[in-house]
Coordinates of C-alpha atoms and ligand atoms in Angstrom, one line a residue:
M1200 CA 93.4 73.4 79.7
V1201 CA 93.4 71.5 82.4
N1202 CA 91.2 73.4 84.6
V1203 CA 93.1 73.4 88.3
T1204 CA 90.8 75.1 90.2
D1205 CA 87.8 72.7 90.0
I1206 CA 87.9 71.1 93.0
Q1207 CA 87.4 67.1 91.5
V1208 CA 89.9 67.5 88.7
M1209 CA 91.8 69.2 91.9
K1210 CA 92.4 66.1 94.1
P1211 CA 92.6 63.3 92.0
L1212 CA 95.2 65.6 90.3
L1213 CA 97.1 65.9 93.9
A1214 CA 96.3 62.3 94.8
A1215 CA 98.2 61.0 91.9
H1216 CA 101.2 62.8 92.9
G1217 CA 101.2 61.7 96.6
F1218 CA 101.1 65.8 97.1
H1219 CA 100.2 67.1 100.4
F1220 CA 99.9 70.8 101.3
S1221 CA 102.6 72.7 103.6
K1222 CA 101.5 74.7 105.6
A1223 CA 104.7 76.2 106.4
K1224 CA 105.4 77.0 102.8
G1225 CA 101.9 79.1 102.9
Q1226 CA 100.0 76.5 100.6
N1227 CA 97.0 77.6 100.2
F1228 CA 95.1 76.9 96.3
L1229 CA 92.2 78.7 94.6
I1230 CA 89.2 76.8 94.2
Q1231 CA 87.1 79.4 92.1
S1232 CA 88.1 80.0 88.3
W1233 CA 86.7 83.9 88.9
V1234 CA 89.4 85.0 91.1
P1235 CA 92.8 84.2 88.9
R1236 CA 90.8 85.5 85.9
Q1237 CA 89.9 88.7 88.1
I1238 CA 93.3 89.0 89.1
A1239 CA 95.0 88.9 85.4
E1240 CA 92.2 90.7 84.1
D1241 CA 92.9 93.6 87.0
A1242 CA 96.6 93.6 86.7
G1243 CA 95.8 94.9 83.0
V1244 CA 98.1 91.9 81.5
D1245 CA 98.2 91.8 78.6
E1246 CA 100.7 90.9 74.9
T1247 CA 103.1 94.0 75.9
A1248 CA 103.1 92.7 79.6
G1249 CA 106.0 90.7 81.1
V1250 CA 105.1 88.8 84.2
L1251 CA 107.3 87.6 87.4
E1252 CA 104.6 85.2 88.9
I1253 CA 105.5 84.2 92.4
G1254 CA 104.1 80.6 94.3
P1255 CA 102.0 79.3 90.7
G1256 CA 101.1 76.4 92.7
I1257 CA 99.3 73.6 90.3
G1258 CA 99.3 77.3 88.4
P1259 CA 95.3 78.3 88.6
L1260 CA 97.0 82.3 88.1
T1261 CA 100.0 81.2 85.9
Q1262 CA 97.7 80.0 83.1
Q1263 CA 95.4 82.8 83.2
L1264 CA 98.8 85.2 83.2
C1265 CA 100.1 83.0 80.4
L1266 CA 96.6 83.4 77.9
R1267 CA 96.7 87.1 78.3
A1268 CA 100.7 87.7 78.8
K1269 CA 103.9 88.1 76.4
K1270 CA 106.5 86.3 78.5
V1271 CA 105.6 84.8 82.4
V1272 CA 108.4 83.5 84.9
A1273 CA 107.3 81.8 87.6
C1274 CA 109.3 81.5 90.9
E1275 CA 108.5 78.4 93.1
L1276 CA 110.1 77.1 96.0
D1277 CA 108.1 73.6 96.1
Q1278 CA 110.3 71.3 94.1
R1279 CA 107.3 68.7 94.0
L1280 CA 104.7 70.6 92.3
K1281 CA 107.3 70.1 89.1
P1282 CA 105.2 66.4 88.0
I1283 CA 101.6 68.6 88.3
L1284 CA 102.8 72.0 86.8
D1285 CA 103.9 69.8 83.6
I1286 CA 100.3 68.3 82.8
T1287 CA 99.0 72.1 83.2
V1288 CA 100.9 74.6 82.6
G1289 CA 103.2 72.7 80.2
E1290 CA 101.0 73.8 76.7
F1291 CA 102.7 77.0 77.3
D1292 CA 105.6 78.2 75.4
N1293 CA 105.8 81.8 76.8
L1294 CA 106.1 80.3 80.0
D1295 CA 109.7 79.9 81.9
I1296 CA 109.6 78.5 85.6
I1297 CA 112.2 78.5 88.1
W1298 CA 112.9 76.3 90.9
N1299 CA 113.6 78.4 93.4
D1300 CA 112.8 80.6 96.5
V1301 CA 112.2 84.4 95.4
L1302 CA 114.1 85.5 97.9
K1303 CA 116.7 84.5 97.1
T1304 CA 116.3 85.2 93.5
D1305 CA 118.0 88.6 92.0
V1306 CA 114.3 90.3 91.2
K1307 CA 116.4 93.6 89.3
A1308 CA 118.4 91.0 87.2
L1309 CA 115.7 88.2 86.0
V1310 CA 113.6 91.1 84.6
A1311 CA 116.3 92.5 82.7
E1312 CA 116.9 89.4 81.0
Q1313 CA 114.0 88.2 80.8
F1314 CA 111.2 91.1 80.1
Q1315 CA 113.6 93.4 77.7
G1316 CA 111.3 95.5 75.2
L1317 CA 107.9 94.9 78.1
R1318 CA 106.3 96.1 80.5
P1319 CA 107.4 94.4 83.5
M1320 CA 104.6 93.4 85.9
A1321 CA 104.4 91.4 89.5
C1322 CA 101.6 89.6 90.3
A1323 CA 101.2 86.8 92.3
N1324 CA 98.6 84.9 95.1
L1325 CA 101.2 85.4 98.2
P1326 CA 102.2 83.2 100.5
Y1327 CA 101.1 85.0 103.7
Y1328 CA 104.1 83.9 105.9
I1329 CA 106.2 86.3 104.1
T1330 CA 104.3 88.9 102.6
S1331 CA 106.4 92.3 103.7
P1332 CA 110.0 90.4 102.6
I1333 CA 108.8 89.8 99.3
L1334 CA 106.5 93.0 98.7
S1335 CA 110.0 94.8 99.9
A1336 CA 112.0 92.6 97.4
L1337 CA 110.1 93.4 95.1
L1338 CA 109.6 97.2 95.1
E1339 CA 113.5 98.0 96.4
A1340 CA 114.0 96.1 92.6
E1341 CA 112.7 99.0 91.2
C1342 CA 112.1 97.0 87.9
F1343 CA 108.3 96.5 88.0
E1344 CA 105.9 98.7 86.6
S1345 CA 102.9 97.4 88.9
V1346 CA 102.0 95.1 91.4
T1347 CA 99.8 93.3 91.5
V1348 CA 99.2 90.7 95.3
M1349 CA 96.9 88.8 97.0
V1350 CA 97.2 89.3 100.8
Q1351 CA 95.4 89.2 103.7
K1352 CA 92.5 91.6 103.6
E1353 CA 94.3 93.3 107.3
V1354 CA 97.6 93.5 105.4
A1355 CA 96.3 95.1 102.4
V1356 CA 94.3 98.3 104.4
R1357 CA 97.6 98.4 105.9
I1358 CA 99.6 99.3 102.5
A1359 CA 96.5 101.6 102.1
A1360 CA 95.4 102.8 105.0
K1361 CA 96.0 106.9 105.4
P1362 CA 97.9 108.4 108.0
G1363 CA 95.9 109.0 111.3
S1364 CA 94.3 105.6 111.0
A1365 CA 94.7 103.1 113.5
D1366 CA 96.5 100.7 110.6
Y1367 CA 99.1 103.8 109.3
S1368 CA 102.3 102.6 110.0
A1369 CA 106.0 102.5 109.0
F1370 CA 105.5 99.4 106.1
T1371 CA 102.4 101.3 104.8
I1372 CA 105.0 105.3 104.3
F1373 CA 107.5 102.0 102.4
C1374 CA 104.6 101.0 100.0
Q1375 CA 103.5 104.4 99.7
Y1376 CA 107.1 105.4 99.0
Y1377 CA 107.9 103.4 95.7
T1378 CA 103.8 103.1 94.9
E1379 CA 100.6 104.2 94.8
P1380 CA 98.1 101.3 96.5
E1381 CA 94.6 100.3 95.9
I1382 CA 92.6 98.0 96.9
L1383 CA 90.9 96.0 94.0
F1384 CA 88.3 93.0 95.9
D1385 CA 88.3 91.3 98.5
V1386 CA 88.7 87.2 98.2
P1387 CA 87.1 84.8 100.7
A1388 CA 88.5 81.4 102.7
H1389 CA 86.1 80.0 100.6
C1390 CA 87.8 80.3 97.5
F1391 CA 90.8 78.6 99.0
L1392 CA 92.0 74.4 99.7
P1393 CA 92.9 74.6 102.6
Q1394 CA 90.9 77.3 103.2
P1395 CA 92.2 80.4 105.5
K1396 CA 91.5 81.8 108.8
V1397 CA 91.2 84.8 107.2
T1398 CA 89.7 87.4 104.5
S1399 CA 92.1 87.9 101.7
A1400 CA 92.4 91.3 99.4
V1401 CA 94.0 91.8 96.0
I1402 CA 95.8 95.2 96.0
Q1403 CA 97.4 96.9 93.4
L1404 CA 100.6 98.7 93.8
K1405 CA 101.4 101.0 90.9
V1406 CA 104.4 101.9 91.1
R1407 CA 105.1 106.0 90.9
K1408 CA 107.3 107.2 88.2
E1409 CA 108.7 110.1 90.2
R1410 CA 108.3 110.5 93.8
P1411 CA 105.9 113.8 94.4
W1412 CA 108.4 114.7 97.5
Q1413 CA 112.1 116.2 97.8
I1414 CA 114.2 113.8 100.0
D1415 CA 117.9 114.3 100.1
D1416 CA 118.7 111.3 102.2
Q1417 CA 116.5 108.2 101.4
E1418 CA 118.4 106.8 104.3
I1419 CA 117.7 108.9 107.0
F1420 CA 114.0 109.0 105.7
F1421 CA 113.6 105.8 106.5
R1422 CA 115.5 106.0 109.5
V1423 CA 113.2 108.9 110.2
V1424 CA 109.6 106.8 109.7
K1425 CA 110.9 103.8 111.8
A1426 CA 112.0 105.5 114.5
S1427 CA 108.9 107.3 114.6
F1428 CA 106.5 104.3 114.3
A1429 CA 108.6 102.4 116.9
M1430 CA 106.7 104.9 119.7
R1431 CA 103.9 105.0 117.6
R1432 CA 101.7 106.2 121.3
K1433 CA 104.1 108.9 122.3
K1434 CA 105.1 112.6 120.8
L1435 CA 107.4 112.2 118.4
T1436 CA 110.0 113.8 120.1
N1437 CA 110.4 110.6 122.4
G1438 CA 110.5 108.6 118.8
L1439 CA 113.2 111.0 117.4
A1440 CA 115.9 111.6 120.1
S1441 CA 115.7 107.8 120.4
G1442 CA 116.6 106.9 117.2
F1443 CA 118.6 110.1 116.3
P1444 CA 120.6 110.0 119.8
E1445 CA 122.8 112.8 118.5
L1446 CA 119.5 115.1 118.5
G1447 CA 118.3 114.5 122.1
K1448 CA 114.9 115.2 122.7
T1449 CA 115.7 119.3 122.5
G1450 CA 117.3 118.5 119.1
A1451 CA 114.6 116.6 118.3
A1452 CA 112.0 119.7 119.8
E1453 CA 113.8 122.1 117.6
V1454 CA 113.9 120.4 114.0
L1455 CA 109.9 120.0 114.1
E1456 CA 109.8 123.4 115.0
A1457 CA 112.2 124.5 112.1
C1458 CA 109.1 122.5 109.9
G1459 CA 107.0 124.5 111.6
M1460 CA 104.8 121.5 113.0
D1461 CA 104.0 121.2 116.9
V1462 CA 106.6 119.9 119.1
N1463 CA 103.7 117.5 120.7
V1464 CA 102.8 116.2 117.3
R1465 CA 102.5 111.9 117.1
G1466 CA 104.4 110.3 114.5
E1467 CA 101.3 108.0 113.6
T1468 CA 99.4 111.3 111.8
L1469 CA 102.4 112.9 110.0
S1470 CA 101.6 112.5 106.2
I1471 CA 105.0 111.4 103.8
D1472 CA 105.5 114.4 102.8
Q1473 CA 106.2 115.8 106.7
F1474 CA 108.5 112.9 107.0
A1475 CA 110.3 113.5 104.0
R1476 CA 111.1 117.5 106.1
I1477 CA 111.6 116.3 109.6
A1478 CA 114.8 114.0 107.6
N1479 CA 115.9 116.8 105.3
E1480 CA 116.1 119.3 108.2
I1481 CA 118.6 116.4 110.5
V1482 CA 120.6 115.9 106.7
R1483 CA 120.9 119.9 107.2
R1484 CA 121.7 119.4 110.8
R1485 CA 124.4 117.1 110.0
G1486 CA 125.8 118.5 107.2
A1487 CA 126.2 122.1 109.5
Ligands
LIG1744 N1 99.0 80.3 93.0 C1 98.8 79.9 93.9 C2 97.4 79.4 94.0 O1 97.2 80.6 93.9 O2 95.9 78.9 93.9 C3 99.5 78.9 95.1 C4 99.2 80.8 96.3 S1 99.8 80.1 97.4 C5 99.1 81.1 98.2 C6 101.7 80.5 97.8 C7 102.8 79.6 96.9 O3 104.1 79.9 96.6 C8 102.9 77.9 97.1 O4 102.9 77.4 96.3 C9 104.1 78.1 97.7 O5 104.9 76.8 97.2 C10 104.8 79.0 96.7 N2 106.0 79.4 98.1 C11 106.5 79.5 99.2 N3 107.1 80.4 99.6 C12 108.3 80.8 98.3 C13 109.2 81.3 98.1 N4 110.1 81.7 98.9 N5 109.4 81.7 97.1 C14 108.7 81.0 95.9 N6 107.7 80.4 96.1 C15 107.0 80.0 97.1

């Protein structure tokens, strides 16, 4: 197997194919072999797993996934990588490469078609310029057992943040609604070529089999969350009144009182359960 993380191997391989890194495509390739090995290990990939990889690049993580999984499907946007991947992962007969933008791919249909009878997982060193849209698409597809990805460390911290912390955001709640996140390990900038300006981290999002909250209307729930964080330094009543103009500030205060909450509370301190109660109260009032 070609050791693609060895810079003495990688550089001539890229040069032989006239390949230049594209910043616009978020291309920072791994040059330390322990990183893709650790990601594949920690993701729990084994012969019962079907793995969707996003952005194989020249294949360091792809190799580690193919060595462990029953089936790997890798989705890559940049067709210039084709002749290189032919060399680095061409030997694996449990691999399919899809040359497409992952955001234009029907992930749910792909998983249903390719991973029948397997534990579906997503695994990637993500292109950082589209981390949030990719994660949103993977979670909303609701077809994975887990999603294990490398992202900017600050994004990982935001995804795993607790209520009341500076990193707690609408994206935190979105991710924690679908999954239980755990930051696994940091990856310093010197592990990549070219080096990114930031530290990275690998985070695992274990998809919830059951959600522990009663949420009567998912759309209203996410509208409440969005409205609460749109004015995160202000009282929640302001955010709710702006996100739900029909309530006004008085109605927003009544909703909070009906939920047993302080009318001066700020949204950034609330748990998912508390957001759920507010959303359910708004749904109840709309129906009344
Ligand atoms: N997996 C390789 C590694 O770890 O060395 C490469 C990771 S690099 C951070 C991100 C990869 O995602 C690049 O190969 C890039 O071409 C690919 N990519 C960027 N945008 C994409 C998209 N919308 N859909 C699929 N792949 C994409």
